[in-house]
mmCIF file of C-alpha atoms in Angstrom:
data_model
loop_
_atom_site.group_PDB
_atom_site.id
_atom_site.type_symbol
_atom_site.label_atom_id
_atom_site.label_comp_id
_atom_site.label_asym_id
_atom_site.label_seq_id
_atom_site.Cartn_x
_atom_site.Cartn_y
_atom_site.Cartn_z
ATOM 1 C CA MET A 1 4.594 3.817 41.319
ATOM 2 C CA ASP A 2 2.135 4.356 38.213
ATOM 3 C CA VAL A 3 -0.490 6.574 38.136
ATOM 4 C CA ASP A 4 -4.159 5.431 36.886
ATOM 5 C CA LEU A 5 -4.856 8.186 33.935
ATOM 6 C CA ARG A 6 -8.616 7.171 35.660
ATOM 7 C CA LYS A 7 -8.154 8.374 39.001
ATOM 8 C CA LEU A 8 -6.258 11.416 37.933
ATOM 9 C CA ARG A 9 -8.936 12.605 36.211
ATOM 10 C CA TYR A 10 -11.677 12.008 38.843
ATOM 11 C CA PHE A 11 -8.772 13.505 40.895
ATOM 12 C CA VAL A 12 -9.322 16.851 38.410
ATOM 13 C CA ALA A 13 -12.546 16.523 38.412
ATOM 14 C CA VAL A 14 -12.782 17.425 41.874
ATOM 15 C CA ALA A 15 -10.350 20.211 41.941
ATOM 16 C CA ASP A 16 -12.239 21.635 39.771
ATOM 17 C CA GLU A 17 -15.915 21.463 41.049
ATOM 18 C CA LEU A 18 -14.694 21.903 44.710
ATOM 19 C CA HIS A 19 -17.335 19.592 45.563
ATOM 20 C CA PHE A 20 -17.642 16.327 45.593
ATOM 21 C CA GLY A 21 -21.787 16.201 44.144
ATOM 22 C CA ARG A 22 -21.166 18.005 41.242
ATOM 23 C CA ALA A 23 -17.839 16.060 40.771
ATOM 24 C CA ALA A 24 -19.592 13.071 40.491
ATOM 25 C CA GLU A 25 -22.625 14.746 38.489
ATOM 26 C CA SER A 26 -20.159 15.719 35.593
ATOM 27 C CA LEU A 27 -18.758 11.472 35.366
ATOM 28 C CA HIS A 28 -21.900 9.990 36.281
ATOM 29 C CA ILE A 29 -20.518 7.939 38.412
ATOM 30 C CA THR A 30 -22.263 8.406 42.346
ATOM 31 C CA GLN A 31 -20.483 10.244 44.766
ATOM 32 C CA PRO A 32 -19.430 7.092 46.779
ATOM 33 C CA VAL A 33 -17.786 5.788 43.816
ATOM 34 C CA LEU A 34 -15.390 9.157 43.337
ATOM 35 C CA SER A 35 -14.782 9.245 46.754
ATOM 36 C CA ARG A 36 -13.230 5.679 47.055
ATOM 37 C CA GLN A 37 -10.859 6.442 43.782
ATOM 38 C CA ILE A 38 -10.374 9.299 45.348
ATOM 39 C CA ARG A 39 -9.517 7.786 48.451
ATOM 40 C CA ALA A 40 -7.612 4.627 46.389
ATOM 41 C CA LEU A 41 -5.556 7.646 45.081
ATOM 42 C CA GLU A 42 -4.983 9.509 48.363
ATOM 43 C CA ASP A 43 -3.161 6.040 49.906
ATOM 44 C CA GLU A 44 -1.472 5.338 46.334
ATOM 45 C CA LEU A 45 0.593 9.075 46.388
ATOM 46 C CA LYS A 46 0.855 8.675 50.344
ATOM 47 C CA ALA A 47 -0.667 12.671 50.554
ATOM 48 C CA ARG A 48 -4.089 14.172 51.192
ATOM 49 C CA LEU A 49 -5.264 16.061 48.371
ATOM 50 C CA PHE A 50 -8.458 17.244 49.487
ATOM 51 C CA LEU A 51 -9.795 19.472 53.466
ATOM 52 C CA ARG A 52 -13.380 18.311 53.733
ATOM 53 C CA ASP A 53 -15.594 20.179 56.781
ATOM 54 C CA LYS A 54 -18.904 21.660 57.162
ATOM 55 C CA ARG A 55 -17.643 24.607 55.016
ATOM 56 C CA GLY A 56 -17.078 23.134 51.853
ATOM 57 C CA THR A 57 -14.222 20.617 50.198
ATOM 58 C CA ALA A 58 -9.976 22.666 49.516
ATOM 59 C CA LEU A 59 -7.207 21.400 47.548
ATOM 60 C CA THR A 60 -4.346 20.729 50.167
ATOM 61 C CA PRO A 61 -0.832 21.943 49.274
ATOM 62 C CA ALA A 62 0.621 18.513 48.217
ATOM 63 C CA GLY A 63 -3.217 18.730 45.954
ATOM 64 C CA ALA A 64 -2.187 21.756 44.785
ATOM 65 C CA GLN A 65 0.661 20.734 43.090
ATOM 66 C CA LEU A 66 -1.094 17.150 41.575
ATOM 67 C CA LEU A 67 -3.540 20.153 40.194
ATOM 68 C CA THR A 68 -1.110 22.080 38.391
ATOM 69 C CA ASP A 69 1.119 18.234 37.051
ATOM 70 C CA ALA A 70 -2.266 17.027 36.549
ATOM 71 C CA ARG A 71 -3.533 18.821 34.033
ATOM 72 C CA PRO A 72 -0.819 18.773 31.709
ATOM 73 C CA LEU A 73 -0.224 14.591 31.500
ATOM 74 C CA LEU A 74 -3.936 14.569 31.332
ATOM 75 C CA ALA A 75 -3.199 16.691 28.258
ATOM 76 C CA ASN A 76 -1.064 15.218 26.654
ATOM 77 C CA ALA A 77 -1.935 11.260 27.871
ATOM 78 C CA ASP A 78 -5.548 12.942 25.691
ATOM 79 C CA ALA A 79 -2.518 13.878 22.531
ATOM 80 C CA LEU A 80 -1.740 10.933 22.908
ATOM 81 C CA ARG A 81 -5.291 8.965 22.095
ATOM 82 C CA ARG A 82 -5.167 10.521 19.353
ATOM 83 C CA ARG A 83 -2.239 10.472 17.166
ATOM 84 C CA VAL A 84 -2.607 6.580 17.836
ATOM 85 C CA GLY A 85 -6.180 6.795 16.992
ATOM 86 C CA ARG A 86 -5.615 8.650 13.187
ATOM 87 C CA ALA A 87 -2.611 6.279 13.167
ATOM 88 C CA ALA A 88 -4.655 3.758 12.921
ATOM 89 C CA ARG A 89 -7.505 5.663 10.771
ATOM 90 C CA GLY A 90 -4.454 5.515 8.113
ATOM 91 C CA SER A 91 -5.150 8.748 5.548
ATOM 92 C CA ASP A 92 -8.705 7.859 4.436
ATOM 93 C CA ARG A 93 -9.695 11.317 7.315
ATOM 94 C CA PHE A 94 -7.678 14.832 6.705
ATOM 95 C CA THR A 95 -8.310 17.604 9.641
ATOM 96 C CA VAL A 96 -8.139 21.345 9.050
ATOM 97 C CA GLY A 97 -8.505 23.972 11.005
ATOM 98 C CA PHE A 98 -8.355 27.542 10.602
ATOM 99 C CA MET A 99 -9.546 30.759 12.240
ATOM 100 C CA PRO A 100 -12.172 33.677 12.063
ATOM 101 C CA GLY A 101 -12.518 35.198 8.966
ATOM 102 C CA LEU A 102 -10.924 33.068 6.443
ATOM 103 C CA VAL A 103 -12.502 30.446 3.060
ATOM 104 C CA VAL A 104 -10.755 27.806 2.989
ATOM 105 C CA SER A 105 -13.402 25.839 0.950
ATOM 106 C CA ALA A 106 -11.417 25.941 -2.422
ATOM 107 C CA ALA A 107 -8.231 24.201 -1.222
ATOM 108 C CA ILE A 108 -10.238 22.152 0.712
ATOM 109 C CA ARG A 109 -12.731 21.405 -2.460
ATOM 110 C CA VAL A 110 -9.245 20.515 -4.733
ATOM 111 C CA LEU A 111 -8.161 18.166 -2.208
ATOM 112 C CA ALA A 112 -11.119 16.541 -1.731
ATOM 113 C CA ALA A 113 -11.341 16.313 -5.787
ATOM 114 C CA ARG A 114 -7.918 14.674 -6.407
ATOM 115 C CA TYR A 115 -8.894 11.920 -3.492
ATOM 116 C CA PRO A 116 -12.658 10.957 -3.824
ATOM 117 C CA SER A 117 -12.208 8.491 -0.635
ATOM 118 C CA LEU A 118 -11.065 11.283 2.098
ATOM 119 C CA THR A 119 -12.687 12.520 4.361
ATOM 120 C CA VAL A 120 -11.977 16.614 5.327
ATOM 121 C CA ASP A 121 -13.099 17.736 8.336
ATOM 122 C CA VAL A 122 -13.053 20.843 9.473
ATOM 123 C CA VAL A 123 -12.174 22.825 12.020
ATOM 124 C CA ARG A 124 -12.569 26.056 13.305
ATOM 125 C CA THR A 125 -10.183 27.411 16.121
ATOM 126 C CA GLY A 126 -9.698 30.563 18.427
ATOM 127 C CA TRP A 127 -6.483 32.564 19.268
ATOM 128 C CA TYR A 128 -6.107 30.776 22.252
ATOM 129 C CA ASP A 129 -5.451 27.432 20.815
ATOM 130 C CA GLN A 130 -5.618 28.047 16.430
ATOM 131 C CA THR A 131 -2.267 25.749 17.821
ATOM 132 C CA ASP A 132 -3.178 23.459 20.751
ATOM 133 C CA VAL A 133 -5.314 22.048 18.073
ATOM 134 C CA VAL A 134 -1.934 20.918 16.365
ATOM 135 C CA HIS A 135 0.078 19.526 18.558
ATOM 136 C CA ASP A 136 -2.667 17.737 20.271
ATOM 137 C CA GLY A 137 -3.564 15.828 17.248
ATOM 138 C CA ARG A 138 -7.655 17.478 16.410
ATOM 139 C CA VAL A 139 -6.381 18.724 13.413
ATOM 140 C CA ASP A 140 -3.239 17.986 10.301
ATOM 141 C CA VAL A 141 -3.105 20.979 9.318
ATOM 142 C CA SER A 142 -4.257 25.072 10.731
ATOM 143 C CA PHE A 143 -5.100 27.925 9.140
ATOM 144 C CA VAL A 144 -3.507 30.192 11.194
ATOM 145 C CA ARG A 145 -2.850 33.759 11.909
ATOM 146 C CA LEU A 146 0.347 35.004 12.611
ATOM 147 C CA PRO A 147 1.526 36.364 15.975
ATOM 148 C CA VAL A 148 1.997 31.916 17.247
ATOM 149 C CA ASP A 149 4.273 30.063 18.721
ATOM 150 C CA GLN A 150 6.478 28.848 15.935
ATOM 151 C CA ARG A 151 8.103 26.257 17.739
ATOM 152 C CA GLY A 152 7.897 22.304 16.865
ATOM 153 C CA LEU A 153 6.120 24.098 13.864
ATOM 154 C CA GLN A 154 6.193 24.049 10.286
ATOM 155 C CA VAL A 155 4.830 27.347 9.525
ATOM 156 C CA ARG A 156 3.929 28.280 5.168
ATOM 157 C CA PRO A 157 2.641 31.873 4.762
ATOM 158 C CA LEU A 158 0.006 32.999 2.359
ATOM 159 C CA LEU A 159 -0.988 36.252 2.440
ATOM 160 C CA ALA A 160 -1.696 38.959 4.782
ATOM 161 C CA GLU A 161 -3.846 41.656 4.774
ATOM 162 C CA PRO A 162 -4.224 44.927 6.586
ATOM 163 C CA ARG A 163 -5.639 45.449 10.226
ATOM 164 C CA VAL A 164 -8.745 47.764 11.251
ATOM 165 C CA ALA A 165 -10.066 49.074 14.269
ATOM 166 C CA VAL A 166 -14.117 47.826 15.637
ATOM 167 C CA LEU A 167 -15.889 50.729 16.408
ATOM 168 C CA PRO A 168 -19.501 51.485 17.714
ATOM 169 C CA VAL A 169 -20.428 53.716 14.998
ATOM 170 C CA ASP A 170 -21.110 56.687 17.049
ATOM 171 C CA HIS A 171 -17.200 56.895 17.680
ATOM 172 C CA ARG A 172 -15.588 60.165 17.888
ATOM 173 C CA LEU A 173 -13.882 57.786 15.142
ATOM 174 C CA ALA A 174 -17.112 56.106 12.876
ATOM 175 C CA ARG A 175 -16.713 58.288 9.780
ATOM 176 C CA GLU A 176 -12.642 58.515 9.187
ATOM 177 C CA ARG A 177 -11.924 56.408 5.703
ATOM 178 C CA SER A 178 -8.596 55.732 7.988
ATOM 179 C CA ILE A 179 -6.599 56.222 10.965
ATOM 180 C CA GLY A 180 -3.671 55.830 12.483
ATOM 181 C CA ILE A 181 -2.372 54.236 15.799
ATOM 182 C CA ALA A 182 -1.866 57.090 17.879
ATOM 183 C CA ASP A 183 -5.470 58.043 17.716
ATOM 184 C CA LEU A 184 -6.280 55.113 19.448
ATOM 185 C CA ALA A 185 -3.092 55.907 22.340
ATOM 186 C CA ASP A 186 -6.395 56.676 24.694
ATOM 187 C CA GLU A 187 -8.845 54.134 23.650
ATOM 188 C CA HIS A 188 -9.613 51.145 25.911
ATOM 189 C CA LEU A 189 -8.792 47.929 23.495
ATOM 190 C CA VAL A 190 -10.976 45.134 24.578
ATOM 191 C CA GLN A 191 -8.164 43.118 24.096
ATOM 192 C CA ASP A 192 -5.235 41.005 24.727
ATOM 193 C CA PRO A 193 -2.662 44.286 24.516
ATOM 194 C CA ASP A 194 0.381 41.979 23.213
ATOM 195 C CA ALA A 195 -2.139 40.589 19.956
ATOM 196 C CA VAL A 196 -1.409 44.717 19.584
ATOM 197 C CA PRO A 197 1.855 45.069 19.901
ATOM 198 C CA GLU A 198 2.189 49.222 18.566
ATOM 199 C CA TRP A 199 -0.986 49.923 20.821
ATOM 200 C CA ARG A 200 0.332 48.780 23.784
ATOM 201 C CA ASP A 201 3.764 50.754 23.179
ATOM 202 C CA ILE A 202 1.734 53.874 23.226
ATOM 203 C CA ALA A 203 -1.350 53.397 25.035
ATOM 204 C CA THR A 204 -2.066 56.018 27.717
ATOM 205 C CA GLU A 205 -3.660 53.386 30.293
ATOM 206 C CA LEU A 206 -1.252 51.291 29.822
ATOM 207 C CA ARG A 207 1.538 53.836 30.271
ATOM 208 C CA THR A 208 0.647 55.355 33.668
ATOM 209 C CA GLY A 209 -0.916 52.314 35.100
ATOM 210 C CA GLN A 210 -4.662 52.847 34.818
ATOM 211 C CA ARG A 211 -5.344 50.280 32.891
ATOM 212 C CA ARG A 212 -8.696 49.322 33.514
ATOM 213 C CA PRO A 213 -10.064 45.526 33.942
ATOM 214 C CA THR A 214 -10.678 43.566 30.992
ATOM 215 C CA PRO A 215 -12.916 41.278 30.838
ATOM 216 C CA ALA A 216 -12.495 37.985 30.603
ATOM 217 C CA VAL A 217 -13.511 37.055 26.714
ATOM 218 C CA ARG A 218 -12.095 34.051 24.692
ATOM 219 C CA THR A 219 -14.034 34.953 21.342
ATOM 220 C CA VAL A 220 -14.628 36.840 18.649
ATOM 221 C CA GLU A 221 -18.728 37.368 19.539
ATOM 222 C CA GLU A 222 -17.558 38.672 23.340
ATOM 223 C CA LYS A 223 -15.537 41.292 21.571
ATOM 224 C CA PHE A 224 -17.647 42.683 19.629
ATOM 225 C CA GLU A 225 -20.308 43.200 22.451
ATOM 226 C CA HIS A 226 -17.989 45.073 24.489
ATOM 227 C CA VAL A 227 -17.082 47.134 22.351
ATOM 228 C CA ALA A 228 -20.810 48.002 20.802
ATOM 229 C CA ALA A 229 -21.590 48.129 24.904
ATOM 230 C CA GLY A 230 -19.001 51.583 24.479
ATOM 231 C CA ALA A 231 -16.025 49.105 26.877
ATOM 232 C CA GLY A 232 -13.709 49.919 23.900
ATOM 233 C CA VAL A 233 -12.008 49.087 20.685
ATOM 234 C CA LEU A 234 -10.469 46.529 19.007
ATOM 235 C CA VAL A 235 -7.643 46.096 16.671
ATOM 236 C CA LEU A 236 -8.828 42.999 14.272
ATOM 237 C CA PRO A 237 -7.888 41.775 10.571
ATOM 238 C CA SER A 238 -9.791 43.679 8.140
ATOM 239 C CA SER A 239 -11.100 40.154 6.480
ATOM 240 C CA VAL A 240 -12.244 39.204 10.005
ATOM 241 C CA ALA A 241 -14.882 43.080 10.456
ATOM 242 C CA ASP A 242 -15.780 41.827 7.383
ATOM 243 C CA PHE A 243 -17.576 39.018 8.639
ATOM 244 C CA TYR A 244 -18.834 39.908 11.539
ATOM 245 C CA THR A 245 -20.418 42.748 9.777
ATOM 246 C CA ARG A 246 -22.989 44.340 12.148
ATOM 247 C CA ARG A 247 -25.371 48.148 11.920
ATOM 248 C CA ASP A 248 -23.946 48.993 15.055
ATOM 249 C CA LEU A 249 -20.183 48.654 14.890
ATOM 250 C CA THR A 250 -18.308 49.939 12.038
ATOM 251 C CA SER A 251 -14.472 49.346 10.991
ATOM 252 C CA VAL A 252 -12.021 51.883 9.962
ATOM 253 C CA LEU A 253 -8.908 50.598 8.714
ATOM 254 C CA ILE A 254 -5.920 51.471 9.917
ATOM 255 C CA ASP A 255 -2.681 52.345 7.727
ATOM 256 C CA ASP A 256 0.607 53.090 9.555
ATOM 257 C CA ILE A 257 0.583 49.452 10.486
ATOM 258 C CA GLY A 258 1.554 46.601 9.350
ATOM 259 C CA PRO A 259 -0.745 43.920 7.818
ATOM 260 C CA ASN A 260 -1.603 40.229 10.160
ATOM 261 C CA HIS A 261 0.209 37.089 8.367
ATOM 262 C CA VAL A 262 -2.051 34.528 7.654
ATOM 263 C CA CYS A 263 0.704 30.653 7.341
ATOM 264 C CA LEU A 264 -0.307 27.386 6.789
ATOM 265 C CA ALA A 265 1.075 25.433 9.953
ATOM 266 C CA TRP A 266 1.079 21.507 10.726
ATOM 267 C CA ASP A 267 3.647 19.419 13.350
ATOM 268 C CA ALA A 268 7.266 19.195 12.050
ATOM 269 C CA SER A 269 8.107 16.030 13.116
ATOM 270 C CA ARG A 270 5.533 14.970 10.878
ATOM 271 C CA ARG A 271 5.973 13.906 7.098
ATOM 272 C CA SER A 272 2.678 13.777 5.323
ATOM 273 C CA PRO A 273 1.913 13.404 0.683
ATOM 274 C CA LEU A 274 -1.058 15.265 1.897
ATOM 275 C CA ILE A 275 0.110 18.113 4.507
ATOM 276 C CA LEU A 276 2.795 18.909 1.926
ATOM 277 C CA GLU A 277 0.187 18.910 -0.801
ATOM 278 C CA PHE A 278 -1.808 20.716 0.657
ATOM 279 C CA ALA A 279 -0.280 23.036 1.681
ATOM 280 C CA ALA A 280 1.268 22.559 -2.225
ATOM 281 C CA ILE A 281 -2.960 23.525 -3.104
ATOM 282 C CA ALA A 282 -2.861 26.464 0.298
ATOM 283 C CA GLU A 283 -0.162 28.861 -1.683
ATOM 284 C CA GLU A 284 -2.453 28.367 -5.168
ATOM 285 C CA HIS A 285 -5.186 28.882 -4.452
ATOM 286 C CA HIS A 286 -4.005 31.971 -1.497
ATOM 287 C CA ARG A 287 -6.369 34.492 -2.344
ATOM 288 C CA VAL A 288 -9.861 32.299 -1.622
ATOM 289 C CA PHE A 289 -8.882 32.452 1.985
ATOM 290 C CA GLN A 290 -9.854 36.251 2.307
ATOM 291 C CA ALA A 291 -13.652 36.438 4.176
ATOM 292 C CA THR A 292 -16.614 36.597 1.277
#
């Protein structure tokens, strides 16, 4: 049996909303059409996917299993479409991903000067998708900050930069020229502890099992807002802290932990001479990737 990807997309939309009307609106189709497509999918799979009553819509166990399997299947289909499209376009377009705080324009200018007919695009990435954009074909290369899962990637080191603590300006450590990571042991970290293993290993709230709930934040800007509000502290590469200078925040060097490493990453299965040439350019101009 072949599963229709369009029906799967409709199913995921309903599963996300748990409301046929809102899902139909997000898909830009009518609710009767959506209901018919879901019924057709249930008929094909010989399983009921949703329970609908006066209280609302809920997934059945079969629906929950399908949702788990459907997301990666749709993501792979999207990645396939992008890779095929990239191959069809040939070598007239090159896309570069970059993390906050990194300035990559110098390397791009060199590449553009060598290939005047080449269109070079840029994509701003984050901690949660900096390698996803490589795997799914959204970018040809990406400037990433370690640590990342390097499986399936070719990774070339470029530079290392110190890490700093981002603090409210009225914090007890705000006037220090530098601190040690132990000075932050009693603080709350407004980020994943695994991103700062040196803090994780000594943190009082982790050792005592009393870590406060951390808000669901994904962007640097959101994290800064929580720090400014006094909810905790951040440990970041110095270029990121410099790039997002704010009057209500300050950054202090942490002098006893290792630096953050910046690398160029690309799909290890690709053999594009253009990627290798850009990697050489990036190595040559690694100093320009510091924040302005």
